[in-house]
Amino acid sequence: MTNEPKQDEAGDGKSHPDHTHEEINGYCATYIFKAPRVLDNDGVKDFARELMKAIAEAVMRHGATDVGHIKAHLEYGGEGFLYADTLGDVSDIMVRGRDGSPTDTIKLVINTIIVDIEAPQIRDANEEGVDEVCSKLGFTKEILRQDLYDADDHEHLLQAPDYDNL
Amino acid sequence: MKIVQIAGYLGSGKTTLVVALGKEISGAGFKVAILVNEVGEVPVDGKVIQEFGLTVKDIGGGCICCQVAGNLLHTLKALSMGIKPDFIIIEPTGMAVPNAVRDVMKPAAGKLDLTMGPTIVLLDTGRFEKLLSYETLKRLVAVQLKDADVIALSKVDAVPVEQRAKAEAAAREINPAARVLGLSTFTREGIPEIIAAMKDMVIA
């Protein structure tokens, strides 16, 4: 085990971080969900909780060693705001925030960071969990944005001119 | 502008601590900016912190220790030319190597009038044994702890005292030089000590 920086493959003469997190990948997405009926705050919280649980279970089915974390924020009913997260166990699921008005529309942003499976698999597992909950509760989903995060991608290492230009 | 890094593995409680520190320090009259690094392009943690009325700058799209380090420099420059906070609290991703983040900032310290404060690394007392048992994770978790000036044993209110003692022993074995303290954002244990470290400690 070492904490010494290593010379980067770029060969620019600068030391760069030791890449200790190459087995951790991620998937981030933004959605609009439509519920089959108007939901109160408890209904939105139940939906968030179900989603966290289903995604955590799906990534473990896909071979993850550990759920790094799954975090989401939900905006609904005017000022309504929820923050939901889990580290993998059902008992770990936390949902808290500020109440909004009854609504059937929820905007949700999710970051799913998982150990030991590739980013496309995390995407597939995440969507599997989302679809499972939508099907169970009668929601529809619209994906506004999807990003994959691959920890092996180190294309943006700093060079001396980055500091010269400050 | 003094920079304090709140690091630690995913789920260790960084965001909760950052909110608690931000509220207390700004409540004491200091100008605080919180810089949150997330893997996703669309922030989750930054949005949550903003909900508490704190000044947040998001750096998304990868890890600041190796992938979007340039964005960190640009954000620090913008802060130095703008609100010039007394404290900049940096919350890197849970995968970040704290010394690598520090290495990105060091060459810019003189130009941007930055003082390097402590790196505070959180260790989840409820999960540390599990994390250190995974071949793929133990190296990262240990490297994060080795880079700490202060190790905060997080969520101590949720574990038995024996578990807390085991976590403390593991932390001290990995980094004997670091200060080790218990942390609970529910009971406030450790918060005054961390604030004191933020104010007093300067790292060369």
Tab-separated table of N, CA and C in Angstrom, chain A:
chain	number	residue	atom	x	y	z
A	1	MET	N	0.833	-1.183	0.000
A	1	MET	CA	0.000	0.000	0.000
A	1	MET	C	0.876	1.244	0.000
A	2	THR	N	0.610	2.143	-0.916
A	2	THR	CA	1.441	3.342	-0.960
A	2	THR	C	0.596	4.559	-1.263
A	3	ASN	N	1.082	5.663	-0.819
A	3	ASN	CA	0.396	6.902	-1.103
A	3	ASN	C	1.263	7.795	-1.984
A	4	GLU	N	2.335	7.226	-2.508
A	4	GLU	CA	3.242	8.030	-3.323
A	4	GLU	C	2.610	8.311	-4.675
A	5	PRO	N	2.666	9.586	-5.135
A	5	PRO	CA	2.195	9.857	-6.475
A	5	PRO	C	3.084	9.142	-7.485
A	6	LYS	N	2.523	8.732	-8.607
A	6	LYS	CA	3.364	8.102	-9.606
A	6	LYS	C	3.450	9.000	-10.836
A	7	GLN	N	4.494	8.812	-11.623
A	7	GLN	CA	4.609	9.562	-12.863
A	7	GLN	C	3.525	9.088	-13.806
A	8	ASP	N	2.857	10.038	-14.418
A	8	ASP	CA	1.763	9.650	-15.280
A	8	ASP	C	2.263	9.180	-16.632
A	9	GLU	N	1.435	8.324	-17.240
A	9	GLU	CA	1.783	7.774	-18.552
A	9	GLU	C	1.950	8.869	-19.597
A	10	ALA	N	1.373	10.036	-19.320
A	10	ALA	CA	1.475	11.143	-20.276
A	10	ALA	C	2.923	11.569	-20.470
A	11	GLY	N	3.780	11.267	-19.504
A	11	GLY	CA	5.200	11.569	-19.638
A	11	GLY	C	5.490	13.049	-19.699
A	12	ASP	N	4.715	13.853	-18.985
A	12	ASP	CA	4.936	15.296	-19.037
A	12	ASP	C	5.855	15.787	-17.931
A	13	GLY	N	6.443	14.844	-17.187
A	13	GLY	CA	7.395	15.246	-16.161
A	13	GLY	C	6.761	15.668	-14.855
A	14	LYS	N	5.462	15.669	-14.792
A	14	LYS	CA	4.771	16.044	-13.548
A	14	LYS	C	4.266	14.778	-12.857
A	15	SER	N	4.186	14.860	-11.526
A	15	SER	CA	3.619	13.710	-10.841
A	15	SER	C	2.100	13.820	-10.847
A	16	HIS	N	1.446	12.686	-10.903
A	16	HIS	CA	-0.006	12.668	-10.983
A	16	HIS	C	-0.558	11.686	-9.971
A	17	PRO	N	-1.835	11.778	-9.674
A	17	PRO	CA	-2.395	10.930	-8.637
A	17	PRO	C	-2.297	9.454	-8.956
A	18	ASP	N	-2.065	8.700	-7.899
A	18	ASP	CA	-2.111	7.262	-8.025
A	18	ASP	C	-3.578	6.877	-8.264
A	19	HIS	N	-3.825	6.105	-9.284
A	19	HIS	CA	-5.222	5.842	-9.654
A	19	HIS	C	-5.785	4.693	-8.831
A	20	THR	N	-6.278	5.028	-7.684
A	20	THR	CA	-6.733	3.994	-6.758
A	20	THR	C	-8.215	3.699	-6.896
A	21	HIS	N	-8.893	4.409	-7.765
A	21	HIS	CA	-10.346	4.213	-7.799
A	21	HIS	C	-10.852	3.710	-9.143
A	22	GLU	N	-10.018	2.912	-9.789
A	22	GLU	CA	-10.390	2.494	-11.139
A	22	GLU	C	-11.506	1.460	-11.189
A	23	GLU	N	-11.845	0.871	-10.067
A	23	GLU	CA	-12.923	-0.126	-10.067
A	23	GLU	C	-14.269	0.504	-9.729
A	24	ILE	N	-14.290	1.808	-9.576
A	24	ILE	CA	-15.533	2.475	-9.181
A	24	ILE	C	-16.059	3.258	-10.385
A	25	ASN	N	-17.253	2.921	-10.811
A	25	ASN	CA	-17.831	3.568	-11.984
A	25	ASN	C	-19.215	4.109	-11.643
A	26	GLY	N	-19.761	4.874	-12.572
A	26	GLY	CA	-21.028	5.495	-12.225
A	26	GLY	C	-21.942	5.777	-13.403
A	27	TYR	N	-23.173	6.068	-13.061
A	27	TYR	CA	-24.205	6.424	-14.029
A	27	TYR	C	-25.052	7.527	-13.401
A	28	CYS	N	-25.290	8.573	-14.168
A	28	CYS	CA	-26.050	9.702	-13.647
A	28	CYS	C	-27.167	10.019	-14.635
A	29	ALA	N	-28.353	10.268	-14.143
A	29	ALA	CA	-29.477	10.498	-15.052
A	29	ALA	C	-30.464	11.500	-14.474
A	30	THR	N	-31.178	12.154	-15.375
A	30	THR	CA	-32.244	13.080	-14.988
A	30	THR	C	-33.545	12.595	-15.631
A	31	TYR	N	-34.603	12.538	-14.853
A	31	TYR	CA	-35.890	12.010	-15.335
A	31	TYR	C	-37.043	12.955	-14.995
A	32	ILE	N	-38.114	12.764	-15.755
A	32	ILE	CA	-39.436	13.244	-15.334
A	32	ILE	C	-40.310	12.000	-15.174
A	33	PHE	N	-40.888	11.844	-13.995
A	33	PHE	CA	-41.815	10.730	-13.752
A	33	PHE	C	-43.240	11.272	-13.648
A	34	LYS	N	-44.160	10.507	-14.228
A	34	LYS	CA	-45.594	10.835	-14.096
A	34	LYS	C	-46.260	9.720	-13.311
A	35	ALA	N	-46.915	10.086	-12.227
A	35	ALA	CA	-47.622	9.095	-11.406
A	35	ALA	C	-49.018	8.865	-11.995
A	36	PRO	N	-49.622	7.726	-11.692
A	36	PRO	CA	-50.965	7.446	-12.238
A	36	PRO	C	-52.052	8.258	-11.553
A	37	ARG	N	-51.695	8.887	-10.403
A	37	ARG	CA	-52.668	9.717	-9.688
A	37	ARG	C	-51.894	10.811	-8.942
A	38	VAL	N	-52.608	11.766	-8.419
A	38	VAL	CA	-51.946	12.835	-7.647
A	38	VAL	C	-51.422	12.243	-6.333
A	39	LEU	N	-50.163	12.564	-6.018
A	39	LEU	CA	-49.511	12.023	-4.812
A	39	LEU	C	-49.352	13.111	-3.759
A	40	ASP	N	-49.501	12.714	-2.501
A	40	ASP	CA	-49.140	13.635	-1.423
A	40	ASP	C	-47.649	13.415	-1.077
A	41	ASN	N	-47.171	14.100	-0.063
A	41	ASN	CA	-45.734	14.007	0.273
A	41	ASN	C	-45.314	12.585	0.626
A	42	ASP	N	-46.158	11.892	1.372
A	42	ASP	CA	-45.817	10.514	1.733
A	42	ASP	C	-45.734	9.625	0.492
A	43	GLY	N	-46.603	9.893	-0.466
A	43	GLY	CA	-46.586	9.114	-1.710
A	43	GLY	C	-45.284	9.312	-2.469
A	44	VAL	N	-44.807	10.556	-2.511
A	44	VAL	CA	-43.543	10.833	-3.204
A	44	VAL	C	-42.385	10.181	-2.450
A	45	LYS	N	-42.429	10.240	-1.117
A	45	LYS	CA	-41.361	9.618	-0.313
A	45	LYS	C	-41.346	8.104	-0.525
A	46	ASP	N	-42.523	7.495	-0.565
A	46	ASP	CA	-42.598	6.043	-0.793
A	46	ASP	C	-41.988	5.684	-2.154
A	47	PHE	N	-42.295	6.502	-3.143
A	47	PHE	CA	-41.748	6.270	-4.486
A	47	PHE	C	-40.220	6.336	-4.451
A	48	ALA	N	-39.689	7.361	-3.777
A	48	ALA	CA	-38.223	7.527	-3.692
A	48	ALA	C	-37.597	6.323	-2.992
A	49	ARG	N	-38.226	5.895	-1.931
A	49	ARG	CA	-37.698	4.759	-1.150
A	49	ARG	C	-37.699	3.476	-2.000
A	50	GLU	N	-38.797	3.252	-2.697
A	50	GLU	CA	-38.910	2.061	-3.566
A	50	GLU	C	-37.824	2.084	-4.649
A	51	LEU	N	-37.599	3.272	-5.184
A	51	LEU	CA	-36.614	3.429	-6.255
A	51	LEU	C	-35.203	3.092	-5.762
A	52	MET	N	-34.842	3.634	-4.613
A	52	MET	CA	-33.505	3.372	-4.051
A	52	MET	C	-33.303	1.867	-3.830
A	53	LYS	N	-34.318	1.240	-3.267
A	53	LYS	CA	-34.229	-0.181	-2.942
A	53	LYS	C	-34.098	-1.016	-4.228
A	54	ALA	N	-34.943	-0.702	-5.204
A	54	ALA	CA	-34.949	-1.501	-6.446
A	54	ALA	C	-33.621	-1.350	-7.194
A	55	ILE	N	-33.071	-0.135	-7.217
A	55	ILE	CA	-31.805	0.074	-7.940
A	55	ILE	C	-30.655	-0.619	-7.199
A	56	ALA	N	-30.638	-0.494	-5.871
A	56	ALA	CA	-29.577	-1.146	-5.078
A	56	ALA	C	-29.609	-2.664	-5.309
A	57	GLU	N	-30.794	-3.223	-5.317
A	57	GLU	CA	-30.906	-4.679	-5.533
A	57	GLU	C	-30.476	-5.048	-6.949
A	58	ALA	N	-30.835	-4.195	-7.911
A	58	ALA	CA	-30.493	-4.502	-9.313
A	58	ALA	C	-28.980	-4.468	-9.535
A	59	VAL	N	-28.287	-3.487	-8.956
A	59	VAL	CA	-26.827	-3.425	-9.183
A	59	VAL	C	-26.128	-4.614	-8.527
A	60	MET	N	-26.639	-5.071	-7.401
A	60	MET	CA	-26.027	-6.249	-6.765
A	60	MET	C	-26.291	-7.494	-7.624
A	61	ARG	N	-27.466	-7.576	-8.226
A	61	ARG	CA	-27.756	-8.702	-9.149
A	61	ARG	C	-26.806	-8.689	-10.332
A	62	HIS	N	-26.397	-7.479	-10.733
A	62	HIS	CA	-25.497	-7.349	-11.887
A	62	HIS	C	-24.035	-7.584	-11.506
A	63	GLY	N	-23.766	-7.956	-10.275
A	63	GLY	CA	-22.405	-8.354	-9.905
A	63	GLY	C	-21.587	-7.338	-9.141
A	64	ALA	N	-22.214	-6.273	-8.655
A	64	ALA	CA	-21.456	-5.275	-7.893
A	64	ALA	C	-20.925	-5.884	-6.598
A	65	THR	N	-19.730	-5.447	-6.204
A	65	THR	CA	-19.185	-5.856	-4.912
A	65	THR	C	-19.867	-5.065	-3.806
A	66	ASP	N	-20.079	-3.792	-4.082
A	66	ASP	CA	-20.617	-2.907	-3.058
A	66	ASP	C	-21.347	-1.764	-3.742
A	67	VAL	N	-22.452	-1.356	-3.150
A	67	VAL	CA	-23.083	-0.121	-3.621
A	67	VAL	C	-22.237	1.003	-3.042
A	68	GLY	N	-21.549	1.729	-3.871
A	68	GLY	CA	-20.781	2.879	-3.371
A	68	GLY	C	-21.754	3.852	-2.742
A	69	HIS	N	-22.593	4.425	-3.569
A	69	HIS	CA	-23.773	5.132	-3.080
A	69	HIS	C	-24.748	5.351	-4.230
A	70	ILE	N	-25.991	5.483	-3.864
A	70	ILE	CA	-27.016	5.917	-4.818
A	70	ILE	C	-27.667	7.130	-4.178
A	71	LYS	N	-27.581	8.271	-4.872
A	71	LYS	CA	-28.135	9.510	-4.319
A	71	LYS	C	-29.070	10.132	-5.335
A	72	ALA	N	-30.148	10.682	-4.853
A	72	ALA	CA	-31.080	11.338	-5.770
A	72	ALA	C	-31.673	12.572	-5.120
A	73	HIS	N	-31.990	13.568	-5.944
A	73	HIS	CA	-32.865	14.620	-5.432
A	73	HIS	C	-34.091	14.710	-6.317
A	74	LEU	N	-35.213	14.965	-5.660
A	74	LEU	CA	-36.502	14.997	-6.346
A	74	LEU	C	-37.122	16.372	-6.145
A	75	GLU	N	-37.625	16.943	-7.220
A	75	GLU	CA	-38.342	18.216	-7.135
A	75	GLU	C	-39.781	17.950	-7.559
A	76	TYR	N	-40.737	18.475	-6.777
A	76	TYR	CA	-42.142	18.191	-7.081
A	76	TYR	C	-43.041	19.223	-6.405
A	77	GLY	N	-44.215	19.373	-6.926
A	77	GLY	CA	-45.248	20.193	-6.277
A	77	GLY	C	-44.768	21.550	-5.817
A	78	GLY	N	-44.269	22.363	-6.716
A	78	GLY	CA	-43.806	23.716	-6.367
A	78	GLY	C	-42.491	23.687	-5.607
A	79	GLU	N	-42.562	23.868	-4.280
A	79	GLU	CA	-41.344	23.950	-3.472
A	79	GLU	C	-40.884	22.597	-2.939
A	80	GLY	N	-41.556	21.534	-3.304
A	80	GLY	CA	-41.215	20.219	-2.765
A	80	GLY	C	-39.819	19.775	-3.183
A	81	PHE	N	-39.086	19.259	-2.214
A	81	PHE	CA	-37.713	18.844	-2.473
A	81	PHE	C	-37.391	17.663	-1.566
A	82	LEU	N	-36.925	16.582	-2.158
A	82	LEU	CA	-36.516	15.436	-1.355
A	82	LEU	C	-35.107	15.023	-1.737
A	83	TYR	N	-34.394	14.544	-0.732
A	83	TYR	CA	-33.059	13.997	-0.954
A	83	TYR	C	-33.123	12.550	-0.493
A	84	ALA	N	-32.740	11.644	-1.369
A	84	ALA	CA	-32.808	10.221	-1.024
A	84	ALA	C	-31.452	9.596	-1.269
A	85	ASP	N	-31.025	8.728	-0.368
A	85	ASP	CA	-29.778	8.019	-0.640
A	85	ASP	C	-29.755	6.663	0.045
A	86	THR	N	-28.878	5.819	-0.445
A	86	THR	CA	-28.659	4.520	0.177
A	86	THR	C	-27.234	4.062	-0.075
A	87	LEU	N	-26.747	3.290	0.863
A	87	LEU	CA	-25.440	2.652	0.693
A	87	LEU	C	-25.629	1.179	0.353
A	88	GLY	N	-26.870	0.768	0.143
A	88	GLY	CA	-27.078	-0.597	-0.310
A	88	GLY	C	-28.055	-1.413	0.499
A	89	ASP	N	-28.042	-1.257	1.815
A	89	ASP	CA	-28.980	-2.034	2.619
A	89	ASP	C	-30.314	-1.296	2.704
A	90	VAL	N	-31.391	-2.083	2.816
A	90	VAL	CA	-32.716	-1.465	2.912
A	90	VAL	C	-32.773	-0.533	4.127
A	91	SER	N	-32.089	-0.955	5.213
A	91	SER	CA	-32.119	-0.145	6.431
A	91	SER	C	-31.375	1.180	6.270
A	92	ASP	N	-30.551	1.277	5.235
A	92	ASP	CA	-29.758	2.495	5.005
A	92	ASP	C	-30.509	3.564	4.223
A	93	ILE	N	-31.665	3.222	3.661
A	93	ILE	CA	-32.325	4.175	2.771
A	93	ILE	C	-32.842	5.367	3.571
A	94	MET	N	-32.375	6.549	3.178
A	94	MET	CA	-32.778	7.781	3.866
A	94	MET	C	-33.525	8.658	2.863
A	95	VAL	N	-34.668	9.167	3.269
A	95	VAL	CA	-35.420	10.097	2.432
A	95	VAL	C	-35.859	11.249	3.334
A	96	ARG	N	-35.420	12.450	2.983
A	96	ARG	CA	-35.847	13.591	3.787
A	96	ARG	C	-35.882	14.837	2.897
A	97	GLY	N	-36.537	15.891	3.381
A	97	GLY	CA	-36.594	17.107	2.571
A	97	GLY	C	-37.708	18.031	2.998
A	98	ARG	N	-38.234	18.750	2.005
A	98	ARG	CA	-39.239	19.788	2.287
A	98	ARG	C	-40.512	19.438	1.532
A	99	ASP	N	-41.642	19.572	2.217
A	99	ASP	CA	-42.917	19.187	1.605
A	99	ASP	C	-43.296	20.099	0.439
A	100	GLY	N	-43.967	19.510	-0.527
A	100	GLY	CA	-44.504	20.264	-1.652
A	100	GLY	C	-46.001	20.063	-1.756
A	101	SER	N	-46.587	20.623	-2.800
A	101	SER	CA	-48.026	20.448	-3.018
A	101	SER	C	-48.280	19.090	-3.644
A	102	PRO	N	-49.510	18.567	-3.493
A	102	PRO	CA	-49.847	17.312	-4.175
A	102	PRO	C	-49.600	17.424	-5.680
A	103	THR	N	-49.061	16.387	-6.261
A	103	THR	CA	-48.675	16.434	-7.671
A	103	THR	C	-48.619	15.040	-8.278
A	104	ASP	N	-48.653	15.002	-9.604
A	104	ASP	CA	-48.433	13.707	-10.271
A	104	ASP	C	-47.123	13.731	-11.066
A	105	THR	N	-46.348	14.821	-10.921
A	105	THR	CA	-45.125	14.965	-11.719
A	105	THR	C	-43.915	15.166	-10.810
A	106	ILE	N	-42.881	14.374	-11.041
A	106	ILE	CA	-41.670	14.442	-10.217
A	106	ILE	C	-40.464	14.544	-11.131
A	107	LYS	N	-39.590	15.523	-10.871
A	107	LYS	CA	-38.300	15.580	-11.563
A	107	LYS	C	-37.259	14.963	-10.641
A	108	LEU	N	-36.476	14.070	-11.168
A	108	LEU	CA	-35.506	13.358	-10.328
A	108	LEU	C	-34.135	13.319	-10.996
A	109	VAL	N	-33.105	13.632	-10.219
A	109	VAL	CA	-31.713	13.477	-10.675
A	109	VAL	C	-31.073	12.401	-9.814
A	110	ILE	N	-30.402	11.451	-10.439
A	110	ILE	CA	-29.802	10.364	-9.666
A	110	ILE	C	-28.333	10.177	-10.044
A	111	ASN	N	-27.515	9.921	-9.031
A	111	ASN	CA	-26.116	9.524	-9.228
A	111	ASN	C	-25.942	8.144	-8.620
A	112	THR	N	-25.590	7.183	-9.437
A	112	THR	CA	-25.423	5.809	-8.960
A	112	THR	C	-23.961	5.415	-9.139
A	113	ILE	N	-23.240	5.290	-8.032
A	113	ILE	CA	-21.802	5.020	-8.080
A	113	ILE	C	-21.568	3.643	-7.471
A	114	ILE	N	-21.002	2.739	-8.241
A	114	ILE	CA	-20.977	1.334	-7.864
A	114	ILE	C	-19.568	0.748	-8.046
A	115	VAL	N	-19.241	-0.197	-7.191
A	115	VAL	CA	-17.919	-0.813	-7.207
A	115	VAL	C	-17.949	-2.125	-7.987
A	116	ASP	N	-16.975	-2.258	-8.872
A	116	ASP	CA	-16.690	-3.533	-9.547
A	116	ASP	C	-17.599	-3.918	-10.699
A	117	ILE	N	-18.434	-3.016	-11.199
A	117	ILE	CA	-19.080	-3.291	-12.485
A	117	ILE	C	-18.906	-2.079	-13.394
A	118	GLU	N	-18.919	-2.336	-14.690
A	118	GLU	CA	-18.650	-1.279	-15.663
A	118	GLU	C	-19.841	-0.319	-15.757
A	119	ALA	N	-19.535	0.891	-16.224
A	119	ALA	CA	-20.559	1.936	-16.281
A	119	ALA	C	-21.802	1.531	-17.099
A	120	PRO	N	-21.639	0.897	-18.282
A	120	PRO	CA	-22.862	0.516	-19.025
A	120	PRO	C	-23.737	-0.472	-18.250
A	121	GLN	N	-23.087	-1.336	-17.471
A	121	GLN	CA	-23.858	-2.277	-16.649
A	121	GLN	C	-24.589	-1.550	-15.519
A	122	ILE	N	-23.937	-0.523	-14.996
A	122	ILE	CA	-24.597	0.269	-13.932
A	122	ILE	C	-25.833	0.944	-14.517
A	123	ARG	N	-25.670	1.481	-15.741
A	123	ARG	CA	-26.826	2.108	-16.412
A	123	ARG	C	-27.956	1.090	-16.556
A	124	ASP	N	-27.606	-0.108	-17.047
A	124	ASP	CA	-28.636	-1.125	-17.279
A	124	ASP	C	-29.323	-1.515	-15.970
A	125	ALA	N	-28.510	-1.696	-14.922
A	125	ALA	CA	-29.075	-2.089	-13.630
A	125	ALA	C	-29.959	-0.973	-13.077
A	126	ASN	N	-29.480	0.269	-13.203
A	126	ASN	CA	-30.246	1.418	-12.715
A	126	ASN	C	-31.610	1.474	-13.404
A	127	GLU	N	-31.582	1.348	-14.737
A	127	GLU	CA	-32.841	1.445	-15.487
A	127	GLU	C	-33.756	0.246	-15.199
A	128	GLU	N	-33.140	-0.909	-14.956
A	128	GLU	CA	-33.919	-2.093	-14.573
A	128	GLU	C	-34.682	-1.815	-13.268
A	129	GLY	N	-33.986	-1.246	-12.300
A	129	GLY	CA	-34.624	-0.903	-11.025
A	129	GLY	C	-35.719	0.142	-11.204
A	130	VAL	N	-35.438	1.157	-12.010
A	130	VAL	CA	-36.417	2.223	-12.254
A	130	VAL	C	-37.661	1.639	-12.936
A	131	ASP	N	-37.430	0.818	-13.959
A	131	ASP	CA	-38.562	0.251	-14.707
A	131	ASP	C	-39.415	-0.664	-13.826
A	132	GLU	N	-38.727	-1.386	-12.928
A	132	GLU	CA	-39.430	-2.284	-12.017
A	132	GLU	C	-40.404	-1.488	-11.124
A	133	VAL	N	-39.925	-0.381	-10.604
A	133	VAL	CA	-40.761	0.446	-9.720
A	133	VAL	C	-41.879	1.120	-10.520
A	134	CYS	N	-41.541	1.610	-11.710
A	134	CYS	CA	-42.559	2.260	-12.545
A	134	CYS	C	-43.684	1.269	-12.871
A	135	SER	N	-43.272	0.060	-13.194
A	135	SER	CA	-44.262	-0.953	-13.548
A	135	SER	C	-45.132	-1.303	-12.332
A	136	LYS	N	-44.487	-1.438	-11.182
A	136	LYS	CA	-45.218	-1.808	-9.958
A	136	LYS	C	-46.199	-0.710	-9.526
A	137	LEU	N	-45.767	0.556	-9.651
A	137	LEU	CA	-46.585	1.656	-9.141
A	137	LEU	C	-47.369	2.381	-10.232
A	138	GLY	N	-47.180	1.983	-11.482
A	138	GLY	CA	-47.924	2.591	-12.584
A	138	GLY	C	-47.407	3.936	-13.034
A	139	PHE	N	-46.140	4.225	-12.783
A	139	PHE	CA	-45.532	5.483	-13.218
A	139	PHE	C	-45.049	5.355	-14.671
A	140	THR	N	-44.918	6.500	-15.340
A	140	THR	CA	-44.203	6.525	-16.617
A	140	THR	C	-42.916	7.334	-16.404
A	141	LYS	N	-41.882	7.031	-17.186
A	141	LYS	CA	-40.628	7.775	-17.047
A	141	LYS	C	-40.223	8.401	-18.377
A	142	GLU	N	-39.632	9.575	-18.289
A	142	GLU	CA	-39.003	10.210	-19.449
A	142	GLU	C	-37.573	10.537	-19.027
A	143	ILE	N	-36.601	10.050	-19.782
A	143	ILE	CA	-35.204	10.333	-19.448
A	143	ILE	C	-34.778	11.618	-20.158
A	144	LEU	N	-34.361	12.612	-19.382
A	144	LEU	CA	-33.931	13.890	-19.968
A	144	LEU	C	-32.439	13.890	-20.277
A	145	ARG	N	-31.687	13.140	-19.469
A	145	ARG	CA	-30.230	13.158	-19.644
A	145	ARG	C	-29.627	11.906	-19.016
A	146	GLN	N	-28.600	11.381	-19.669
A	146	GLN	CA	-27.868	10.237	-19.122
A	146	GLN	C	-26.375	10.483	-19.311
A	147	ASP	N	-25.581	10.206	-18.281
A	147	ASP	CA	-24.120	10.282	-18.391
A	147	ASP	C	-23.507	9.052	-17.754
A	148	LEU	N	-22.524	8.491	-18.430
A	148	LEU	CA	-21.769	7.387	-17.861
A	148	LEU	C	-20.457	7.933	-17.309
A	149	TYR	N	-20.020	7.399	-16.186
A	149	TYR	CA	-18.751	7.812	-15.609
A	149	TYR	C	-17.840	6.599	-15.539
A	150	ASP	N	-16.715	6.701	-16.233
A	150	ASP	CA	-15.748	5.602	-16.252
A	150	ASP	C	-14.478	6.068	-15.544
A	151	ALA	N	-14.159	5.419	-14.437
A	151	ALA	CA	-13.019	5.870	-13.627
A	151	ALA	C	-11.683	5.664	-14.325
A	152	ASP	N	-11.663	4.903	-15.410
A	152	ASP	CA	-10.407	4.702	-16.138
A	152	ASP	C	-10.062	5.883	-17.052
A	153	ASP	N	-11.015	6.781	-17.202
A	153	ASP	CA	-10.825	7.901	-18.120
A	153	ASP	C	-10.050	9.019	-17.429
A	154	HIS	N	-8.775	9.109	-17.745
A	154	HIS	CA	-7.934	10.149	-17.113
A	154	HIS	C	-7.373	11.089	-18.178
A	155	GLU	N	-8.263	11.628	-18.979
A	155	GLU	CA	-7.792	12.420	-20.118
A	155	GLU	C	-7.538	13.879	-19.786
A	156	HIS	N	-7.838	14.282	-18.565
A	156	HIS	CA	-7.816	15.714	-18.289
A	156	HIS	C	-6.779	16.094	-17.238
A	157	LEU	N	-5.627	15.424	-17.271
A	157	LEU	CA	-4.579	15.728	-16.297
A	157	LEU	C	-4.002	17.115	-16.552
A	158	LEU	N	-3.635	17.781	-15.466
A	158	LEU	CA	-3.161	19.157	-15.601
A	158	LEU	C	-1.733	19.224	-16.144
A	159	GLN	N	-1.481	20.277	-16.871
A	159	GLN	CA	-0.150	20.559	-17.393
A	159	GLN	C	0.294	21.913	-16.829
A	160	ALA	N	1.574	22.188	-16.942
A	160	ALA	CA	2.102	23.451	-16.400
A	160	ALA	C	1.345	24.696	-16.887
A	161	PRO	N	0.983	24.794	-18.162
A	161	PRO	CA	0.283	26.007	-18.619
A	161	PRO	C	-1.040	26.263	-17.904
A	162	ASP	N	-1.645	25.220	-17.357
A	162	ASP	CA	-2.886	25.423	-16.615
A	162	ASP	C	-2.651	26.363	-15.433
A	163	TYR	N	-1.459	26.284	-14.856
A	163	TYR	CA	-1.129	27.142	-13.716
A	163	TYR	C	-0.628	28.504	-14.192
A	164	ASP	N	0.085	28.513	-15.319
A	164	ASP	CA	0.599	29.790	-15.851
A	164	ASP	C	-0.544	30.751	-16.163
A	165	ASN	N	-1.671	30.185	-16.593
A	165	ASN	CA	-2.780	31.028	-17.040
A	165	ASN	C	-3.708	31.504	-15.927
A	166	LEU	N	-3.386	31.164	-14.692
A	166	LEU	CA	-4.278	31.592	-13.596
A	166	LEU	C	-4.234	33.095	-13.405
